[in-house]
Coordinates of C-alpha atoms in Angstrom, one line a residue:
Chain P
M123 CA 94.1 6.4 -72.1
S124 CA 94.1 3.1 -70.3
T125 CA 98.0 3.0 -70.8
L126 CA 98.6 5.8 -68.8
A127 CA 99.6 3.3 -65.9
P128 CA 103.5 3.2 -66.6
P129 CA 104.0 6.9 -66.0
V130 CA 102.5 6.6 -62.5
V131 CA 105.2 4.0 -61.6
K132 CA 107.9 6.4 -63.1
G133 CA 106.2 9.3 -61.3
T134 CA 106.5 8.1 -58.0
R135 CA 110.1 7.0 -58.6
S136 CA 111.5 10.2 -59.7
A137 CA 109.6 12.0 -56.9
N138 CA 111.4 9.8 -54.4
S139 CA 114.7 11.0 -56.1
G140 CA 113.8 14.6 -56.3
G141 CA 113.6 15.4 -52.6
R142 CA 117.2 17.1 -52.1
S143 CA 116.6 19.4 -55.0
G144 CA 114.1 21.7 -53.4
S145 CA 115.8 24.8 -54.7
L146 CA 114.7 24.4 -58.5
G147 CA 111.4 26.4 -58.1
W148 CA 112.8 29.4 -59.6
L149 CA 113.0 27.6 -62.9
V150 CA 109.3 27.5 -63.1
L151 CA 108.9 31.3 -62.5
P152 CA 109.3 32.6 -66.3
A153 CA 106.7 30.1 -67.2
L154 CA 104.6 30.7 -64.3
L155 CA 104.7 34.6 -64.9
F156 CA 103.7 34.3 -68.5
F157 CA 100.8 31.8 -67.9
V158 CA 99.5 33.8 -64.6
T159 CA 99.7 37.2 -66.9
F160 CA 97.9 35.9 -69.8
G161 CA 96.0 32.8 -68.7
V162 CA 95.0 33.0 -64.8
V163 CA 94.5 36.6 -64.5
P164 CA 92.4 37.3 -67.7
L165 CA 90.4 34.1 -66.2
F166 CA 89.3 36.2 -63.2
G167 CA 89.4 39.2 -65.1
V168 CA 86.5 38.2 -67.4
L169 CA 84.5 37.5 -64.5
F170 CA 85.5 40.8 -63.0
L171 CA 84.5 42.4 -66.3
S172 CA 81.3 41.0 -66.5
F173 CA 80.3 43.2 -63.5
T174 CA 81.4 46.3 -65.3
R175 CA 80.4 48.6 -68.2
W176 CA 83.2 49.4 -70.7
D177 CA 83.3 50.4 -74.4
G178 CA 86.7 48.7 -75.1
I179 CA 88.4 52.1 -75.2
G180 CA 87.5 54.5 -72.3
A181 CA 87.4 54.1 -68.7
I182 CA 85.8 50.7 -66.9
H183 CA 82.9 51.6 -64.6
P184 CA 81.2 49.2 -62.0
D185 CA 78.0 48.2 -63.4
G186 CA 76.6 45.7 -60.8
L187 CA 74.5 42.7 -62.3
N188 CA 73.3 45.0 -65.4
A189 CA 75.4 43.1 -67.9
W190 CA 74.3 39.9 -66.6
R191 CA 70.7 40.9 -66.7
S192 CA 70.8 41.9 -70.1
V193 CA 72.6 38.8 -71.3
L194 CA 70.3 36.6 -69.4
G195 CA 67.2 38.4 -70.5
D196 CA 68.1 38.3 -74.1
P197 CA 66.6 35.8 -76.3
Q198 CA 69.8 35.8 -78.4
L199 CA 71.6 34.2 -75.7
L200 CA 69.3 31.1 -75.7
H201 CA 69.6 31.0 -79.3
S202 CA 73.2 31.0 -79.6
L203 CA 73.5 28.3 -76.8
G204 CA 71.2 26.2 -79.2
V205 CA 73.3 26.8 -82.1
T206 CA 76.2 25.9 -80.2
F207 CA 74.8 22.6 -78.8
L208 CA 73.3 21.8 -82.3
I209 CA 76.7 22.2 -84.0
M210 CA 78.4 20.4 -81.2
I211 CA 76.2 17.4 -81.3
L212 CA 75.8 17.1 -84.9
S213 CA 79.7 17.3 -85.5
W214 CA 80.1 14.7 -83.0
L215 CA 77.8 12.5 -84.5
V216 CA 79.3 13.0 -87.8
Q217 CA 83.1 12.7 -86.6
T218 CA 83.1 9.9 -84.1
P219 CA 82.0 7.0 -86.4
A220 CA 84.0 8.1 -89.2
S221 CA 87.2 8.8 -87.1
L222 CA 86.7 5.4 -85.5
L223 CA 86.2 3.7 -88.9
L224 CA 89.3 5.5 -90.3
G225 CA 91.3 5.3 -87.3
T226 CA 90.9 1.4 -87.3
F227 CA 91.8 1.3 -91.0
L228 CA 94.9 3.4 -90.5
A229 CA 95.8 1.2 -87.7
G230 CA 96.9 -1.5 -90.0
H231 CA 100.7 -1.5 -90.9
Q232 CA 100.3 -1.9 -94.6
R233 CA 102.5 0.6 -96.5
Y234 CA 99.8 2.2 -98.7
R235 CA 97.9 3.0 -95.5
G236 CA 100.8 5.0 -94.3
F237 CA 100.9 6.8 -97.4
L238 CA 97.0 7.5 -97.5
A239 CA 97.6 8.8 -93.6
V240 CA 100.1 11.4 -95.0
L241 CA 97.6 12.8 -97.3
Y242 CA 94.9 12.6 -94.8
F243 CA 96.3 15.0 -92.6
I244 CA 97.0 17.9 -94.8
P245 CA 93.6 19.6 -94.1
L246 CA 94.9 19.9 -90.3
L247 CA 97.9 22.0 -91.4
L248 CA 95.6 24.7 -93.0
S249 CA 94.4 27.6 -91.0
S250 CA 90.6 27.8 -90.3
A251 CA 90.6 31.2 -91.9
A252 CA 91.9 29.4 -95.0
I253 CA 89.8 26.2 -94.8
A254 CA 86.7 28.7 -94.5
I255 CA 87.6 30.6 -97.7
T256 CA 88.2 27.7 -99.8
W257 CA 84.9 26.1 -99.1
K258 CA 83.1 29.4 -99.3
A259 CA 84.7 29.6 -103.0
L260 CA 83.7 25.8 -103.6
L261 CA 80.3 26.2 -102.3
D262 CA 79.4 29.3 -104.3
P263 CA 76.2 28.6 -106.2
N264 CA 77.3 30.6 -109.2
F265 CA 80.9 29.8 -109.7
G266 CA 81.5 26.9 -107.3
L267 CA 81.9 23.3 -107.9
G268 CA 78.2 22.9 -108.5
A269 CA 78.0 25.3 -111.3
G270 CA 81.2 24.3 -112.8
L271 CA 80.3 20.7 -112.8
G272 CA 76.5 21.5 -113.9
L273 CA 75.3 19.6 -110.9
S274 CA 72.1 21.1 -109.9
F275 CA 72.0 19.7 -106.3
L276 CA 75.2 21.0 -105.9
Q277 CA 74.2 24.6 -106.8
Q278 CA 72.3 25.7 -103.6
D279 CA 73.0 28.7 -101.7
W280 CA 74.4 26.7 -99.0
L281 CA 75.3 29.8 -96.8
G282 CA 72.2 31.6 -97.6
K283 CA 69.8 29.4 -95.9
D284 CA 69.6 28.7 -92.2
T285 CA 69.7 25.0 -91.9
L286 CA 71.9 24.5 -95.0
A287 CA 74.3 27.1 -93.6
V288 CA 74.5 24.8 -90.1
G289 CA 74.9 21.6 -92.1
V290 CA 77.8 23.2 -93.9
V291 CA 79.5 24.3 -90.6
V292 CA 79.3 20.7 -89.4
F293 CA 80.5 19.4 -92.6
I294 CA 83.5 21.6 -92.9
V295 CA 84.4 21.0 -89.1
S296 CA 84.2 17.4 -89.8
W297 CA 86.3 17.8 -92.8
Q298 CA 88.9 19.6 -90.7
F299 CA 89.1 17.3 -87.9
I300 CA 88.2 13.9 -88.5
P301 CA 91.8 13.1 -89.6
F302 CA 93.0 14.5 -86.3
H303 CA 90.6 12.0 -84.3
S304 CA 91.4 9.3 -86.7
L305 CA 95.0 9.6 -85.7
I306 CA 94.1 9.6 -81.9
Y307 CA 91.8 6.3 -82.7
Q308 CA 94.8 4.8 -84.7
G309 CA 97.2 5.3 -81.7
G310 CA 94.4 3.7 -79.4
V311 CA 93.7 0.8 -81.6
R312 CA 97.3 -0.1 -82.0
Q313 CA 97.7 -0.3 -78.2
I314 CA 95.1 -3.3 -78.0
P315 CA 97.0 -6.4 -77.5
R316 CA 97.1 -8.5 -80.6
S317 CA 96.5 -11.6 -78.3
I318 CA 92.6 -10.6 -77.9
Y319 CA 92.0 -10.8 -81.5
E320 CA 94.1 -14.1 -81.9
A321 CA 91.8 -15.4 -79.2
A322 CA 88.7 -14.3 -80.9
E323 CA 89.8 -15.6 -84.2
I324 CA 90.1 -19.0 -82.5
V325 CA 86.6 -18.7 -81.2
G326 CA 85.7 -17.9 -84.7
A327 CA 84.6 -14.1 -84.3
G328 CA 84.1 -12.4 -87.6
R329 CA 85.7 -9.1 -88.3
L330 CA 82.4 -7.1 -87.4
R331 CA 81.9 -8.9 -84.1
Q332 CA 85.5 -8.4 -83.3
F333 CA 85.0 -4.7 -83.9
F334 CA 82.2 -4.4 -81.7
S335 CA 83.3 -6.9 -78.9
I336 CA 87.0 -6.0 -78.8
T337 CA 88.0 -2.9 -80.7
L338 CA 85.1 -0.8 -79.2
P339 CA 85.0 -1.5 -75.5
Q340 CA 88.9 -1.5 -75.6
L341 CA 88.8 2.0 -77.1
K342 CA 86.5 3.4 -74.3
Y343 CA 89.1 5.6 -72.7
T344 CA 90.3 7.0 -76.4
I345 CA 86.5 7.6 -77.2
I346 CA 86.0 9.7 -74.1
T347 CA 89.4 11.7 -75.0
S348 CA 88.6 12.2 -78.4
S349 CA 85.1 13.1 -77.6
T350 CA 86.2 15.6 -75.0
L351 CA 88.4 17.3 -77.4
M352 CA 85.7 17.2 -80.1
V353 CA 83.0 18.8 -77.7
V354 CA 85.0 21.3 -75.8
G355 CA 86.6 22.3 -79.2
S356 CA 83.5 22.8 -80.6
L357 CA 83.1 25.7 -78.2
T358 CA 85.8 27.5 -80.0
F359 CA 85.0 27.4 -83.4
F360 CA 85.3 31.0 -83.9
D361 CA 87.7 31.8 -86.9
L362 CA 86.0 29.1 -89.2
I363 CA 82.6 30.5 -88.6
F364 CA 83.4 34.0 -88.7
V365 CA 85.0 33.9 -91.9
L366 CA 82.7 31.4 -93.5
T367 CA 79.3 33.0 -92.5
A368 CA 80.1 35.7 -89.9
G369 CA 77.2 34.1 -87.9
G370 CA 74.7 34.5 -90.7
P371 CA 72.5 34.1 -92.6
G372 CA 70.8 36.0 -90.0
D373 CA 71.8 34.7 -86.7
A374 CA 71.7 30.9 -87.8
T375 CA 75.2 30.2 -87.0
R376 CA 75.9 32.5 -84.3
V377 CA 77.5 30.5 -81.9
L378 CA 78.5 31.7 -78.2
A379 CA 82.0 32.6 -79.4
L380 CA 80.6 34.6 -82.1
D381 CA 78.1 36.2 -79.9
M382 CA 80.8 37.2 -77.7
Y383 CA 82.9 38.8 -80.2
K384 CA 79.8 40.7 -81.6
R385 CA 78.8 42.1 -78.6
G386 CA 82.2 42.8 -77.1
F387 CA 84.3 44.1 -80.4
M388 CA 81.5 45.3 -82.6
A389 CA 78.7 46.5 -80.4
N390 CA 81.5 47.6 -77.9
L391 CA 79.6 46.3 -75.0
M392 CA 82.5 44.5 -73.0
G393 CA 80.3 44.1 -70.0
P394 CA 77.6 41.5 -71.8
A395 CA 80.5 40.1 -73.9
S396 CA 82.3 38.9 -70.8
A397 CA 79.3 37.5 -69.2
I398 CA 79.1 35.4 -72.1
A399 CA 82.9 34.4 -72.1
V400 CA 82.1 33.3 -68.3
I401 CA 79.3 31.2 -69.6
L402 CA 81.5 29.7 -72.2
V403 CA 83.9 28.8 -69.7
L404 CA 81.5 27.1 -67.7
V405 CA 79.8 25.3 -70.2
G406 CA 83.4 24.1 -71.5
L407 CA 84.4 23.0 -67.8
G408 CA 80.9 21.2 -67.0
I409 CA 81.1 19.3 -70.2
A410 CA 84.8 18.2 -69.6
L411 CA 84.1 17.3 -66.2
G412 CA 80.9 15.5 -67.0
L413 CA 82.8 13.4 -69.8
R414 CA 85.8 12.7 -67.4
R415 CA 83.3 11.2 -64.8
L416 CA 81.9 9.2 -67.6
G417 CA 85.3 7.5 -67.9
G418 CA 85.4 6.5 -64.0
T419 CA 88.0 7.8 -61.5
D420 CA 90.9 5.7 -62.6
Q421 CA 91.4 8.1 -65.7
T422 CA 91.5 11.2 -63.5
D423 CA 94.0 9.7 -61.2
S424 CA 96.3 8.6 -63.9
M425 CA 95.9 11.9 -65.9
L426 CA 97.2 13.7 -62.8
E427 CA 99.9 11.2 -61.9
G428 CA 101.1 10.8 -65.3
A429 CA 101.5 14.5 -65.8
Chain J
M1009 CA 106.0 9.1 -73.9
A1010 CA 103.1 10.5 -75.0
V1011 CA 105.2 11.7 -77.9
T1012 CA 106.2 8.4 -79.1
T1013 CA 103.1 6.6 -78.6
P1014 CA 101.1 6.8 -81.8
P1015 CA 103.7 4.6 -84.3
A1016 CA 105.6 1.8 -82.6
P1017 CA 104.2 0.0 -79.7
T1018 CA 102.4 -3.1 -81.1
R1019 CA 104.3 -3.2 -84.2
P1020 CA 106.8 -6.3 -83.2
S1021 CA 103.9 -8.5 -82.2
R1022 CA 102.2 -8.2 -85.8
P1023 CA 104.4 -10.3 -87.6
T1024 CA 104.0 -13.3 -85.1
S1025 CA 100.2 -12.9 -85.4
T1026 CA 100.2 -12.9 -89.3
A1027 CA 102.7 -15.7 -89.4
G1028 CA 100.1 -17.6 -87.4
G1029 CA 98.4 -18.7 -90.6
T1030 CA 98.1 -17.4 -94.0
S1031 CA 94.6 -18.0 -93.8
T1032 CA 94.0 -15.8 -91.0
A1033 CA 95.9 -12.9 -92.8
A1034 CA 93.7 -13.6 -96.0
K1035 CA 90.5 -13.3 -93.8
L1036 CA 91.7 -10.1 -92.2
L1037 CA 92.6 -8.8 -95.6
R1038 CA 89.3 -9.9 -97.2
L1039 CA 86.8 -8.9 -94.3
N1040 CA 88.3 -5.3 -93.7
W1041 CA 86.4 -4.1 -96.9
I1042 CA 84.3 -1.3 -94.8
G1043 CA 87.3 0.1 -93.6
G1044 CA 88.9 0.2 -97.1
I1045 CA 86.1 1.6 -98.7
A1046 CA 85.9 4.5 -96.1
G1047 CA 89.9 4.9 -96.5
W1048 CA 89.4 5.6 -100.1
V1049 CA 86.5 7.7 -100.1
W1050 CA 88.2 9.8 -97.4
L1051 CA 90.9 10.3 -99.7
V1052 CA 88.8 12.1 -102.2
V1053 CA 86.6 13.9 -100.0
G1054 CA 89.9 15.0 -98.2
M1055 CA 92.2 15.6 -101.3
L1056 CA 89.5 17.1 -103.6
P1057 CA 89.3 20.7 -102.3
I1058 CA 93.2 20.7 -102.0
Y1059 CA 93.6 19.8 -105.4
W1060 CA 91.1 22.2 -106.5
I1061 CA 93.0 24.8 -104.5
V1062 CA 96.2 24.1 -106.3
I1063 CA 94.8 23.9 -109.9
S1064 CA 92.6 26.9 -109.7
S1065 CA 95.2 29.0 -108.4
F1066 CA 96.9 28.5 -111.5
K1067 CA 94.0 29.7 -113.6
S1068 CA 93.6 33.2 -115.1
Q1069 CA 90.4 34.7 -113.7
S1070 CA 88.5 34.3 -117.0
N1071 CA 89.7 30.7 -117.5
F1072 CA 88.7 30.1 -113.8
F1073 CA 84.9 30.7 -114.9
A1074 CA 85.0 29.0 -118.3
T1075 CA 86.6 25.7 -117.4
N1076 CA 85.7 22.7 -115.7
P1077 CA 86.5 23.4 -112.2
L1078 CA 88.1 19.9 -111.6
L1079 CA 90.4 20.0 -114.7
P1080 CA 93.8 21.8 -114.7
P1081 CA 93.9 25.2 -116.3
D1082 CA 94.3 25.4 -120.3
E1083 CA 97.0 27.7 -119.7
W1084 CA 99.0 27.6 -116.3
T1085 CA 99.5 31.1 -115.1
L1086 CA 101.3 32.8 -112.4
D1087 CA 99.3 36.0 -112.5
S1088 CA 97.4 35.4 -109.2
Y1089 CA 100.6 34.6 -107.3
R1090 CA 102.1 37.9 -108.9
L1091 CA 99.2 39.8 -107.6
V1092 CA 99.3 38.3 -104.2
I1093 CA 102.9 38.9 -103.9
E1094 CA 102.5 42.7 -104.8
S1095 CA 99.8 43.1 -102.3
D1096 CA 102.3 43.3 -99.3
F1097 CA 102.2 39.5 -98.8
V1098 CA 105.9 39.6 -98.1
R1099 CA 105.4 41.6 -95.3
Y1100 CA 102.4 39.7 -93.9
F1101 CA 104.7 36.7 -94.3
G1102 CA 107.5 38.3 -92.4
N1103 CA 105.0 39.3 -89.5
S1104 CA 103.9 35.7 -89.3
V1105 CA 107.6 34.5 -89.1
V1106 CA 108.5 37.3 -86.3
V1107 CA 105.4 36.3 -84.3
T1108 CA 105.7 32.7 -84.7
V1109 CA 109.5 32.1 -84.0
G1110 CA 109.2 35.2 -81.1
A1111 CA 106.7 33.2 -79.4
I1112 CA 107.9 29.7 -79.8
V1113 CA 111.5 29.7 -79.0
P1114 CA 111.0 31.4 -75.5
A1115 CA 107.9 29.6 -74.8
V1116 CA 109.7 26.1 -75.6
L1117 CA 112.8 27.1 -73.3
I1118 CA 110.8 28.3 -70.5
S1119 CA 108.4 25.5 -70.6
F1120 CA 111.4 23.2 -70.7
M1121 CA 112.9 24.7 -67.7
A1122 CA 109.3 24.5 -65.9
A1123 CA 108.9 21.0 -67.0
F1124 CA 112.6 20.0 -65.6
A1125 CA 111.9 21.8 -62.3
I1126 CA 108.5 19.9 -61.8
V1127 CA 110.1 16.5 -62.4
R1128 CA 113.2 17.0 -60.6
G1129 CA 112.3 19.6 -57.8
G1130 CA 110.7 17.3 -55.6
N1131 CA 107.3 17.5 -53.9
G1132 CA 107.3 21.1 -52.5
W1133 CA 104.0 22.8 -52.6
F1134 CA 104.9 25.4 -54.9
L1135 CA 106.0 23.2 -57.9
R1136 CA 103.0 21.1 -57.2
L1137 CA 100.8 24.2 -57.4
S1138 CA 102.5 25.3 -60.5
N1139 CA 102.0 21.9 -62.2
S1140 CA 98.3 22.1 -61.4
L1141 CA 97.9 25.4 -62.6
F1142 CA 99.5 24.5 -66.0
L1143 CA 97.2 21.5 -66.1
M1144 CA 94.2 23.6 -65.6
G1145 CA 95.4 26.0 -68.4
L1146 CA 94.9 23.0 -70.9
A1147 CA 91.0 23.7 -70.1
I1148 CA 91.1 27.5 -70.8
P1149 CA 90.1 28.4 -74.4
L1150 CA 91.9 31.6 -75.7
Q1151 CA 88.6 33.0 -76.9
A1152 CA 87.1 32.9 -73.4
V1153 CA 89.7 35.3 -72.1
I1154 CA 90.2 37.5 -74.9
I1155 CA 88.7 40.3 -73.6
P1156 CA 90.8 40.7 -70.6
V1157 CA 94.0 39.8 -72.5
Y1158 CA 93.0 42.8 -74.8
L1159 CA 92.7 45.1 -71.8
I1160 CA 96.0 43.8 -70.4
I1161 CA 97.6 44.6 -73.8
I1162 CA 96.3 48.1 -74.1
R1163 CA 97.4 48.9 -70.6
L1164 CA 100.9 47.8 -71.6
R1165 CA 100.8 50.0 -74.3
L1166 CA 101.4 47.2 -76.6
Y1167 CA 98.1 47.4 -79.0
D1168 CA 99.1 47.1 -82.5
T1169 CA 102.2 45.7 -82.1
L1170 CA 103.7 42.3 -83.1
T1171 CA 104.6 41.9 -79.5
A1172 CA 101.0 42.1 -78.6
M1173 CA 100.4 38.8 -80.4
I1174 CA 103.9 37.2 -79.0
L1175 CA 103.1 37.4 -75.2
P1176 CA 99.7 35.8 -75.3
S1177 CA 100.8 33.0 -77.7
I1178 CA 103.8 32.4 -75.4
A1179 CA 101.4 32.0 -72.5
F1180 CA 98.9 29.6 -74.1
A1181 CA 101.7 27.5 -75.5
I1182 CA 102.9 26.8 -72.1
P1183 CA 100.4 24.2 -70.5
L1184 CA 100.6 21.5 -73.3
S1185 CA 104.4 22.0 -73.8
V1186 CA 104.8 21.5 -69.9
L1187 CA 102.8 18.6 -69.8
V1188 CA 104.4 16.9 -72.9
L1189 CA 108.0 17.8 -71.8
S1190 CA 107.8 16.8 -68.4
N1191 CA 106.2 13.3 -69.1
F1192 CA 109.3 12.8 -71.4
I1193 CA 112.0 14.1 -68.9
R1194 CA 110.2 11.6 -66.4
D1195 CA 111.3 8.8 -68.6
V1196 CA 115.2 9.9 -68.4
P1197 CA 116.7 7.0 -66.3
R1198 CA 117.4 8.1 -63.0
E1199 CA 121.0 6.6 -62.9
L1200 CA 121.9 9.2 -65.5
F1201 CA 120.9 12.3 -63.3
E1202 CA 122.7 10.6 -60.4
S1203 CA 125.9 10.1 -62.3
M1204 CA 125.8 13.8 -63.4
R1205 CA 125.5 14.4 -59.6
L1206 CA 128.3 12.4 -58.7
D1207 CA 130.4 14.1 -61.4
G1208 CA 129.8 17.3 -59.4
C1209 CA 127.6 18.8 -62.0
S1210 CA 125.1 21.6 -60.9
E1211 CA 121.1 20.9 -61.4
W1212 CA 121.5 23.7 -63.9
G1213 CA 124.3 22.2 -65.9
T1214 CA 122.4 18.8 -65.7
M1215 CA 119.4 20.5 -67.1
W1216 CA 121.0 21.7 -70.3
R1217 CA 123.8 19.2 -70.9
L1218 CA 121.8 16.0 -70.0
A1219 CA 118.1 16.7 -70.0
F1220 CA 117.8 19.0 -73.0
P1221 CA 119.7 16.9 -75.4
L1222 CA 117.7 13.8 -74.3
T1223 CA 114.5 15.5 -74.4
R1224 CA 115.1 16.5 -78.1
P1225 CA 112.4 14.5 -79.8
A1226 CA 109.8 15.9 -77.5
L1227 CA 111.1 19.5 -77.8
V1228 CA 110.8 19.0 -81.8
T1229 CA 107.2 17.8 -81.5
V1230 CA 106.3 20.6 -79.1
T1231 CA 108.0 23.3 -81.2
I1232 CA 106.2 22.1 -84.4
Y1233 CA 102.8 21.7 -82.9
N1234 CA 102.8 25.2 -81.2
A1235 CA 104.4 26.9 -84.2
L1236 CA 101.4 25.5 -86.2
G1237 CA 99.1 26.8 -83.7
V1238 CA 100.7 30.5 -83.8
W1239 CA 101.2 30.6 -87.4
N1240 CA 97.5 29.9 -88.0
N1241 CA 96.1 31.9 -85.2
F1242 CA 93.5 34.2 -86.2
L1243 CA 91.9 35.7 -83.2
L1244 CA 95.0 37.4 -81.8
P1245 CA 95.6 39.5 -84.7
L1246 CA 92.1 40.2 -85.3
I1247 CA 91.7 41.6 -81.9
L1248 CA 95.1 43.0 -81.0
T1249 CA 95.8 44.8 -84.2
Q1250 CA 94.5 47.5 -86.3
N1251 CA 97.3 48.7 -88.7
P1252 CA 97.2 46.6 -91.9
D1253 CA 101.1 46.6 -91.4
R1254 CA 100.9 44.4 -88.3
R1255 CA 98.8 41.8 -90.0
T1256 CA 99.7 38.1 -89.9
L1257 CA 98.9 35.7 -92.5
P1258 CA 95.6 34.4 -91.6
L1259 CA 94.2 37.9 -91.0
A1260 CA 95.6 38.8 -94.3
L1261 CA 93.9 36.0 -96.1
W1262 CA 90.5 37.0 -94.8
T1263 CA 91.3 40.7 -96.1
F1264 CA 92.6 39.4 -99.4
Q1265 CA 89.1 37.7 -99.6
G1266 CA 87.4 40.8 -98.9
Q1267 CA 89.8 42.8 -101.3
Y1268 CA 89.7 40.4 -104.5
G1269 CA 86.0 39.2 -104.0
V1270 CA 85.2 37.4 -107.3
N1271 CA 88.9 37.0 -108.2
V1272 CA 88.8 33.6 -106.9
P1273 CA 92.1 32.3 -108.3
A1274 CA 94.0 35.2 -106.5
V1275 CA 92.3 34.4 -103.3
L1276 CA 93.1 30.8 -103.7
A1277 CA 96.9 31.5 -104.5
S1278 CA 97.0 33.4 -101.3
V1279 CA 95.8 30.2 -99.4
V1280 CA 98.6 28.3 -101.3
L1281 CA 101.3 30.7 -100.1
T1282 CA 100.1 30.8 -96.7
T1283 CA 100.1 27.0 -96.4
L1284 CA 103.4 26.4 -98.1
P1285 CA 105.8 26.8 -95.4
I1286 CA 103.7 24.4 -93.3
L1287 CA 103.7 22.0 -96.1
V1288 CA 107.3 22.1 -96.2
F1289 CA 107.7 21.5 -92.6
Y1290 CA 105.0 18.7 -92.8
A1291 CA 107.4 17.0 -95.7
V1292 CA 110.4 17.2 -93.4
G1293 CA 109.3 16.5 -89.9
R1294 CA 106.0 14.5 -90.6
R1295 CA 106.5 12.1 -87.9
Q1296 CA 107.3 14.6 -85.3
L1297 CA 104.4 16.9 -86.3
L1298 CA 101.7 14.1 -86.3
S1299 CA 103.0 12.7 -82.9
G1300 CA 102.7 16.5 -81.7
L1301 CA 99.2 16.8 -83.0
T1302 CA 98.2 14.1 -80.7
A1303 CA 100.8 15.0 -78.1
G1304 CA 99.3 14.7 -74.5
F1305 CA 96.1 12.9 -76.0
G1306 CA 97.2 9.7 -77.7
K1307 CA 98.1 8.4 -74.3

């Protein structure tokens, strides 16, 4: 992220040149039309719907604060928030060190590492539905990997016990996304000037020392970017959990997005479901802004200018 | 720029540093064993399930339960694939192609137009506002707005059609596409635009004849990245369709799984068939795909 500086210069330059062509505005209209219709309007729509009663088929009735009252008064909300944050934090804790390590490793230019990278990224291509289905079969206590290999510790009812199920979700999420974050770190590491390492070597700093004193601090903005994506992304683990456990066993993996789906499209209570969607948006925005603040203001500026 | 970041930048400086002394290079190799171990461990963790999917999909159902899950089948069979293809797979595949192409082609074109206007259109409030709106859009998850999207689709009388999945897919492909493309167009040397203008070319002509060809790498990246997202989307078909004939592949996978239950090889064969087109893409356009995956973030 620190390298966002160059675009800033170019940005101001082209802005100066573009003064005369103010009539290009209409070129934005098609994109704007689509985005406003299916992005901006729904964002306000979901807030509006949270003050209504609607079964998803019939007419929409204004309902005051009833939906909010029922959602906020329901212990299910706290539970879903808890599960969401638990999965968020655990998957961050697993993914970040692993991605940093792999990203640093992949940043080397050796040929075999490039080859490894090609293979690493295959999980990224699979749909969450495919991944969930695969792991469900692999972890099946009777027919899965554990039974096939006769390894009893693998032969657990992985998706049938509360804590195990949460662990499995965290593991699969990590399996799916560690390659992606490694890729981000790979890019970050490659942008660190070699000269810093050369200086460190002259002073006689070891590899580990170099990692902690140079690589890690230099990657500050990359870490923030990657963490933001991880954390905000974890709010949207819907398809994976839906196919894997459908929120179960019991409600053990019923994250916010799943809670919204179940209330809205299974119990036909669109009002409360919309209220949860609003909470989902607020949590996501809150975290994203918080993490951005962590990165300092310079990042925000260059983000906006660069774009 | 965001697009070309991951590979090149520091590459040229590398040889000089290793040339600095063979002892340094040797030290680097020797001491990076933690990363090395992690790298090879991850290869096993990452690839084992993939390997297992592929070999298991060629096992017969009885063979699947009888053999070691990590060994290739005693007898390779295509029965599972036959079963999946007979179960309307071709139709779901077709639906996925229609939805993906139908969403991505217009999405990329209108995003390109918007990006061009944002870069070349000066500092008017309208373009600035549009740009901010698109940037804000990066933070809106589809799930959070799926209920109003569902309502809009019903009101447009599009429920249970392929168009119902196409329209929101276009909208949600726009923010990142505009960001990546406008970053790229900004890198086109100003002199080129100037010379087009001196030649009497309109902005419209400049856009298609100068900016479009020059932006091709970014266009490819954005296309592949968005296509992957639409191809794998599960939520839109789940919410916006009902008729089995309208299913796209990810949703069909889910129903296959319910339908075949313990016939694991068949389920896995459907996973393979669903992923195959993307793998082909990956083999062909790996570089663009990988830079696409981190587009807008790598920088």
